[in-house]
Short mmCIF file of C-alpha atoms and ligand atoms in Angstrom, two decimals:
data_model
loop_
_atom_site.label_atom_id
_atom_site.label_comp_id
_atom_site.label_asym_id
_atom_site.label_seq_id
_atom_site.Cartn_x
_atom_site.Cartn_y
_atom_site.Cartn_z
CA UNK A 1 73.38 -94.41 -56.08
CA UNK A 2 72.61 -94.72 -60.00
CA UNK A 3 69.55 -95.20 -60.97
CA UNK A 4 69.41 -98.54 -61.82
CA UNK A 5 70.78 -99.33 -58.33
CA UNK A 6 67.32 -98.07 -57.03
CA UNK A 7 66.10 -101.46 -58.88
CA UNK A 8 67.90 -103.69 -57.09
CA UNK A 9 66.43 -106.39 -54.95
CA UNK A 10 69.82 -107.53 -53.46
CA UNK A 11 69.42 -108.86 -49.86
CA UNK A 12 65.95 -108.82 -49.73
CA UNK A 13 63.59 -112.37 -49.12
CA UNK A 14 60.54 -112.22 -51.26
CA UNK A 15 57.73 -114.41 -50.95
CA UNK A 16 55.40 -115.81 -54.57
CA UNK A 17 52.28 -117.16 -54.11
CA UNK A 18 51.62 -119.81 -57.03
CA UNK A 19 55.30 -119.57 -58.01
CA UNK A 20 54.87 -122.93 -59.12
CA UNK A 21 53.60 -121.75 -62.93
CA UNK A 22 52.17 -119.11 -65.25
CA UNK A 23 52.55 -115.74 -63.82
CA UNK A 24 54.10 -116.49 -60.50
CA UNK A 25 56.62 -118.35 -61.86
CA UNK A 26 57.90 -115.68 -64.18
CA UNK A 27 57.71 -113.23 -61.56
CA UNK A 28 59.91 -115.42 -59.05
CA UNK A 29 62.28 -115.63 -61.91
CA UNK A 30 62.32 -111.43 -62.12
CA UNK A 31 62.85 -111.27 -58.44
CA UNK A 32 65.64 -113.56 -58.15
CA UNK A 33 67.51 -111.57 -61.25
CA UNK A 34 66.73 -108.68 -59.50
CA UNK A 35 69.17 -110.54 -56.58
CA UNK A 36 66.33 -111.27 -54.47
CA UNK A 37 66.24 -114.59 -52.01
CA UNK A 38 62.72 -116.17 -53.36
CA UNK A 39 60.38 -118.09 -51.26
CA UNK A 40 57.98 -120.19 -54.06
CA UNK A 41 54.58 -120.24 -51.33
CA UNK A 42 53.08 -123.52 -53.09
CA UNK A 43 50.30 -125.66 -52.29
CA UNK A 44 52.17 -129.10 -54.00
CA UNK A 45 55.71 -128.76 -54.10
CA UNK A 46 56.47 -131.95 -55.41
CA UNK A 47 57.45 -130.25 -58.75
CA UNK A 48 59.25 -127.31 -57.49
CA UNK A 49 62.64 -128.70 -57.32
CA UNK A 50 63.12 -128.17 -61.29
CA UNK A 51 61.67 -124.14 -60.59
CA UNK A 52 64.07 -124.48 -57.37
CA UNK A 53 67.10 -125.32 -59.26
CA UNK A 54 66.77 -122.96 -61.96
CA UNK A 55 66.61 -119.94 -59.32
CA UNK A 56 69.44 -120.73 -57.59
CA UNK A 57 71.71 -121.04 -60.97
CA UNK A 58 70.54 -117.24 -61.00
CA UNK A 59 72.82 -116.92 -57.88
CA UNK A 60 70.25 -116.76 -55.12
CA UNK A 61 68.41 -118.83 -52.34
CA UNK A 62 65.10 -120.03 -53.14
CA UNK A 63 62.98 -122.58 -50.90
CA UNK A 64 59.33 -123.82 -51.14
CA UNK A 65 57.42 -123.41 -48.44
CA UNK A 66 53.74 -125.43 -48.48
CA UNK A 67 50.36 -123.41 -48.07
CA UNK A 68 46.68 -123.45 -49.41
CA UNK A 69 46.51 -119.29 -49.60
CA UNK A 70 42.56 -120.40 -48.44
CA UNK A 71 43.93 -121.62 -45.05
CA UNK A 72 44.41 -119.33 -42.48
CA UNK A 73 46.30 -121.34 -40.30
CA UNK A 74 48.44 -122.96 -43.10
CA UNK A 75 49.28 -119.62 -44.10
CA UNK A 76 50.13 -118.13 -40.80
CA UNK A 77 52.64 -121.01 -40.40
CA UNK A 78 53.94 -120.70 -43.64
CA UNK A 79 54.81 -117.18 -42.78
CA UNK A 80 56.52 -118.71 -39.62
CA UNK A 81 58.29 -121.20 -41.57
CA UNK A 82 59.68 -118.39 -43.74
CA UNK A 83 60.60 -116.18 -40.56
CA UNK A 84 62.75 -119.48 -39.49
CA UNK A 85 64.23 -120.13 -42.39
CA UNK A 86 65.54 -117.08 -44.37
CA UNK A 87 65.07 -114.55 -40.84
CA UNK A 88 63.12 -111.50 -42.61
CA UNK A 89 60.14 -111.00 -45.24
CA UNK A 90 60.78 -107.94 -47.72
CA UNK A 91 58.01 -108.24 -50.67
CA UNK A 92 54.80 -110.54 -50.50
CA UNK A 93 53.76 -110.99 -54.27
CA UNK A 94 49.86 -112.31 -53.85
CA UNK A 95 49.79 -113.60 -57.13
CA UNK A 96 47.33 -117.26 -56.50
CA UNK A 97 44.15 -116.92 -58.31
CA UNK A 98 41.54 -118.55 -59.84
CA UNK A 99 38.52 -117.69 -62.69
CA UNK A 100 35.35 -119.42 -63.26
CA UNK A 101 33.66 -118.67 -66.75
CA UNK A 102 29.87 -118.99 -66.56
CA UNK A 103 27.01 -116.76 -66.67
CA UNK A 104 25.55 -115.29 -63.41
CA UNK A 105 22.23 -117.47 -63.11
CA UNK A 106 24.21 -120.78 -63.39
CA UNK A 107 26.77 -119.86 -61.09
CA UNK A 108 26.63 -122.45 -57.60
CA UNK A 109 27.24 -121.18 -54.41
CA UNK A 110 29.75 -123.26 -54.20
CA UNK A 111 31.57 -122.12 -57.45
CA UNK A 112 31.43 -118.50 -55.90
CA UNK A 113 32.49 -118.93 -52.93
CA UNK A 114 35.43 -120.90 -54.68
CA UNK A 115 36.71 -117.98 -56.81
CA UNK A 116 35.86 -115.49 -53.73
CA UNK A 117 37.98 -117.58 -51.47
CA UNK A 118 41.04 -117.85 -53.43
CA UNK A 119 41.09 -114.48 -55.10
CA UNK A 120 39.95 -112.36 -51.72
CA UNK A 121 40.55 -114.66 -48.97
CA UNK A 122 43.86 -115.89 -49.87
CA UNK A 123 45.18 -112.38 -50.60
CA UNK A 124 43.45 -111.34 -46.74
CA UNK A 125 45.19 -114.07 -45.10
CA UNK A 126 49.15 -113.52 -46.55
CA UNK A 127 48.64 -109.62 -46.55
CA UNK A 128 47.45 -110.20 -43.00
CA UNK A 129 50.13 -112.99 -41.78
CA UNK A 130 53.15 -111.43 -43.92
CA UNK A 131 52.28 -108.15 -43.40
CA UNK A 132 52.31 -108.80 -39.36
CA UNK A 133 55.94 -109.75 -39.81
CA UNK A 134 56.49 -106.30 -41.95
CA UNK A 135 55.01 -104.29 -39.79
CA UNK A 136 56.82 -105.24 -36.46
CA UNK A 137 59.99 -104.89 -38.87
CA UNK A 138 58.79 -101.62 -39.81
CA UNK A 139 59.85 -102.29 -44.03
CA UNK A 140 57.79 -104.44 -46.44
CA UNK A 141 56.59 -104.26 -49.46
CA UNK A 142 52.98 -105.90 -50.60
CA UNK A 143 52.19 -106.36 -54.40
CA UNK A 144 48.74 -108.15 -54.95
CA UNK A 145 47.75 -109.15 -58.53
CA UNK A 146 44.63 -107.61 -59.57
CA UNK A 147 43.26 -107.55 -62.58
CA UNK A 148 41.93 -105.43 -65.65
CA UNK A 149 38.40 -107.25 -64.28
CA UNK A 150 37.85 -105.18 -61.83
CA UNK A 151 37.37 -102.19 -64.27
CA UNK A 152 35.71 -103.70 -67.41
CA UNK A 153 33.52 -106.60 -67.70
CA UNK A 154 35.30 -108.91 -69.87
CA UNK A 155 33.41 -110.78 -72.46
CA UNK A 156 32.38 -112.62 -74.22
CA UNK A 157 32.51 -115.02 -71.17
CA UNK A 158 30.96 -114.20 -68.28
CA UNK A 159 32.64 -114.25 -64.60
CA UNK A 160 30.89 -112.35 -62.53
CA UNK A 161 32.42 -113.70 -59.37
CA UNK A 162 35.90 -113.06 -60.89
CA UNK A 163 35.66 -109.53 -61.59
CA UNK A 164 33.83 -108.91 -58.48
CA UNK A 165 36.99 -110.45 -56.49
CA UNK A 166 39.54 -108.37 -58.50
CA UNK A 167 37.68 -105.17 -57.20
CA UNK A 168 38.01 -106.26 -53.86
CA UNK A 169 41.97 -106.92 -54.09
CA UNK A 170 42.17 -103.14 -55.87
CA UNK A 171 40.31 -101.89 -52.73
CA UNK A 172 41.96 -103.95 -50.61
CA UNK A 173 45.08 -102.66 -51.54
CA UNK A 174 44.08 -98.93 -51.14
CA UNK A 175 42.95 -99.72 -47.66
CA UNK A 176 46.22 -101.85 -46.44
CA UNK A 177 48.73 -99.12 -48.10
CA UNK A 178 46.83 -95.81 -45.75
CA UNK A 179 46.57 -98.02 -42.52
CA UNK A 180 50.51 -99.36 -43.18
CA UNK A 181 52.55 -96.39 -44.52
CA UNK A 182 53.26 -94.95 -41.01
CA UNK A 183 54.14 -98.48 -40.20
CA UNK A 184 57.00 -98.78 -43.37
CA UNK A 185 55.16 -100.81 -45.74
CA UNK A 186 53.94 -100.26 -48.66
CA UNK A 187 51.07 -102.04 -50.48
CA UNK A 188 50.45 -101.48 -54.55
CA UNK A 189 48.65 -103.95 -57.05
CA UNK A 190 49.39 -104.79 -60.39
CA UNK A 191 46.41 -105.25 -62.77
CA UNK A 192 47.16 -107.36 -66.05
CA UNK A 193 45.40 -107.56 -69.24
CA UNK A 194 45.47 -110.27 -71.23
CA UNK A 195 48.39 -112.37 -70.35
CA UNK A 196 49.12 -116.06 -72.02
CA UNK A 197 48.84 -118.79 -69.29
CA UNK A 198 46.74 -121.85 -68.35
CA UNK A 199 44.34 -119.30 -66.99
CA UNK A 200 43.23 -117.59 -70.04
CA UNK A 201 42.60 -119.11 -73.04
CA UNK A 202 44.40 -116.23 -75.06
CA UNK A 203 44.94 -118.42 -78.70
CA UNK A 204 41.39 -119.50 -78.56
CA UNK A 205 39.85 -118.61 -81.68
CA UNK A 206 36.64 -117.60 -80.11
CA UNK A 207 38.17 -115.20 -78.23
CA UNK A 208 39.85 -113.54 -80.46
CA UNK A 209 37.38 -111.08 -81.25
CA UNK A 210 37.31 -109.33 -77.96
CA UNK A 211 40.44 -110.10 -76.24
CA UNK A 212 43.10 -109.47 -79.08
CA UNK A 213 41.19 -107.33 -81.97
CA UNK A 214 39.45 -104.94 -79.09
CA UNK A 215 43.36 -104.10 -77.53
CA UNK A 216 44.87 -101.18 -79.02
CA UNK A 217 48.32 -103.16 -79.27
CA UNK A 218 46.43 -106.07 -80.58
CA UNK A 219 48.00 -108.62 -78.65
CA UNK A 220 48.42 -110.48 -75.42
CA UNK A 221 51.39 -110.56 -73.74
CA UNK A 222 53.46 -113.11 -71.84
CA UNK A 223 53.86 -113.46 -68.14
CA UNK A 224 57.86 -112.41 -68.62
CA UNK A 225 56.32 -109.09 -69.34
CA UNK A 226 55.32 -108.36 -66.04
CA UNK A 227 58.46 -109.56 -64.33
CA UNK A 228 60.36 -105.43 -64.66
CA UNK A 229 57.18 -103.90 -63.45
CA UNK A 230 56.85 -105.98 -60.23
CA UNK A 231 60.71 -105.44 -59.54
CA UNK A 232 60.13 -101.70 -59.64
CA UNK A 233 57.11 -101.53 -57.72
CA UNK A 234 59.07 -104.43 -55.18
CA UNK A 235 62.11 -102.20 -54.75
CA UNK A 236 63.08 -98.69 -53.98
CA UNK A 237 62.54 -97.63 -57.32
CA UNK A 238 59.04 -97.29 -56.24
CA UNK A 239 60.25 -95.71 -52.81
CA UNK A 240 57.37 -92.90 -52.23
CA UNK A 241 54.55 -95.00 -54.19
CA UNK A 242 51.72 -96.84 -52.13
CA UNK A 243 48.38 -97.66 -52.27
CA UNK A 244 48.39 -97.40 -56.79
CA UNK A 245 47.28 -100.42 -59.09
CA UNK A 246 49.38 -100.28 -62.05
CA UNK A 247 47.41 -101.32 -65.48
CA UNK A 248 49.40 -103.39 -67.89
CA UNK A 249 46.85 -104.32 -70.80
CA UNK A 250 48.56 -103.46 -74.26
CA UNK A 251 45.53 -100.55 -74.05
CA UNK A 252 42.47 -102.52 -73.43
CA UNK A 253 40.87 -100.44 -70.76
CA UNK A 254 41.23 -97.30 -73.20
CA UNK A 255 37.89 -98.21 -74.59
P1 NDP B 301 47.34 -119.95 -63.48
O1 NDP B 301 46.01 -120.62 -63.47
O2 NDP B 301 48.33 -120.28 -64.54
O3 NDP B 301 48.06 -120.13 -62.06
C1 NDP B 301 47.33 -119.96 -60.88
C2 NDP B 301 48.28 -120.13 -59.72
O4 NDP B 301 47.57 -119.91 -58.49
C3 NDP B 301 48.88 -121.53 -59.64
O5 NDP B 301 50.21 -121.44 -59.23
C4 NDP B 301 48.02 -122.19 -58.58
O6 NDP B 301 48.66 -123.24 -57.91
C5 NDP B 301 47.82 -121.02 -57.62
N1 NDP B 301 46.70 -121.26 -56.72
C6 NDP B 301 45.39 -121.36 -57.04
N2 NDP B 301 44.67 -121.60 -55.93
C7 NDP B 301 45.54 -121.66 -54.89
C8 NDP B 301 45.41 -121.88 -53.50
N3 NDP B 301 44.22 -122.11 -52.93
N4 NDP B 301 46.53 -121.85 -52.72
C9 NDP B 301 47.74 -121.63 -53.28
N5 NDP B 301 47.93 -121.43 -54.60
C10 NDP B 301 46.84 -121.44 -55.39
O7 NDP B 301 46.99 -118.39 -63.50
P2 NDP B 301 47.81 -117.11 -63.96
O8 NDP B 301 49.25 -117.33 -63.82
O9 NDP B 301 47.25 -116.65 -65.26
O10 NDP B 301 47.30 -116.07 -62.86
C11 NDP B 301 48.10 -115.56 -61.81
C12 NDP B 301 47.40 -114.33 -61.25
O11 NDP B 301 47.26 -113.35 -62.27
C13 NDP B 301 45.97 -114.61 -60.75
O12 NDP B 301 45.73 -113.86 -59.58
C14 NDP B 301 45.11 -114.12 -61.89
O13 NDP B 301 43.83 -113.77 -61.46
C15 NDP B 301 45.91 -112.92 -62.34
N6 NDP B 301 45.62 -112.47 -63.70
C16 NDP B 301 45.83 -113.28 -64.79
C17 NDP B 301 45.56 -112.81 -66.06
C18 NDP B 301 45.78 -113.64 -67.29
O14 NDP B 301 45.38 -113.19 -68.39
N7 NDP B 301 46.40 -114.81 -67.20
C19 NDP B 301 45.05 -111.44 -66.28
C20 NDP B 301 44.87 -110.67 -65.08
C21 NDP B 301 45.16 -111.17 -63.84
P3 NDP B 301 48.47 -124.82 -58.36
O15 NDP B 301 49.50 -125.05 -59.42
O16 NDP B 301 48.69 -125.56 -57.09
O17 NDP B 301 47.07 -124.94 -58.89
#
């Protein structure tokens, strides 16, 4: 086998949460080059047929399935649905998220538990109902988005709840990759810097400051940029790696 063959993701079925835009949809797109079948786990799917089309012109299946990543139950037959449909779950990419600027004494319960449910709770609920079907297959692969949050405090904003949630998906990826090696799965995260979506803000001028002119490459980057990474850490490239978060920030964490 060359090298490059270790990269491929031909055969496999690999679920995207929030596949629908920003970072989830370009890292659908890298999966299905990669020759994976894609599953696009959605909460609205009534714009997913234009996403839909353009994956399967890459030669592949690809299906929307319907799930609030919040909802255990929606999610547990989401992961049924996919079972039914395509007969096998390879890689679950938690990639739904969500961010809340505002400083710490104005944030509302509510507002925290928001951020807390989709960013921790979501991520809980498909590594949990995904992961059941991996581990009784005895193969899977689990990549959860993190974030550069959980190691710096980002500012000027302020999202306390945010970065706290980010933590708890590094951890939580530390903890699913020991108890599920011995069972054939293998759980890593990927934490991004700065990348240019309808999440962050990155041509705002009042940003600019600390989000560009503080990164040692001095730029942000664009979701397609992450698509290689998560194909190696999806496939057997990554074959003896578990339980890392991979930082991809242009530098920003060096200082
Ligand atoms: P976007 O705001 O562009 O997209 C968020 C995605 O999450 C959407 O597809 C959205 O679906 C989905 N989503 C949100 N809540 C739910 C839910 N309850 N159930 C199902 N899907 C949901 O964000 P990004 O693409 O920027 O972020 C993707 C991931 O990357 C997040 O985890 C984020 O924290 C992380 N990240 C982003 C960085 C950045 O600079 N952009 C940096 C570091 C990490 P819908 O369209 O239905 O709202």
């Amino acid at each position: 086998m060359s090298v490059l063959d270790a990269f491929s993701l031909s055969g496999k079925v690999s679920v995207v949460t929030g596949a629908n835009r920003g970072i989830g949809r370009a890292l659908v797109t890298a999966l299905a080059e990669a020759g994976s079948d894609v599953v696009l786990l959605i909460r609205d799917n009534a714009g997913a047929a234009e996403v839909i089309r353009e994956l399967e012109a890459l030669g592949v299946t690809a299906v929307a399935v319907t799930a609030d990543v919040t909802e255990p139950d929606e999610v547990r037959r989401a992961a049924g649905e996919v079972m039914n449909r395509l007969g096998q779950v390879d890689v679950l990419v938690n990639n739904a998220g969500a961010c809340i600027h505002r400083p710490a004494l104005e944030v509302t319960a509510e507002e925290w538990r928001f951020v807390m449910d989709v960013n921790v709770n979501g991520v809980w609920h498909c590594a949990q109902e995904f992961g059941r079907h991996m581990v009784a297959q005895h193969s899977g692969v689990i990549i959860n988005i993190g974030s550069i949050s959980a190691q710096i405090v980002n500012r000027p904003q302020w999202q306390p709840g945010y970065n706290a949630s980010k933590a708890a998906v590094h951890q939580l990826t530390r903890s699913l990759a020991a108890e599920w090696a011995p069972h054939g799965v293998r759980v890593n995260a990927l934490a991004p810097g700065y990348i240019k979506t309808e999440m962050a803000a990155v041509d705002s001028p009042e940003f600019k400051r600390y989000w560009i002119d503080d990164a040692p490459m001095r730029r942000y980057a664009m979701p397609s940029e992450l698509g290689p990474c998560v194909v190696f850490l999806a496939s057997d490239a990554s074959s003896f790696m578990t339980g890392e978060v991979v930082v991809m920030d242009g530098g920003y964490t060096l200082f």
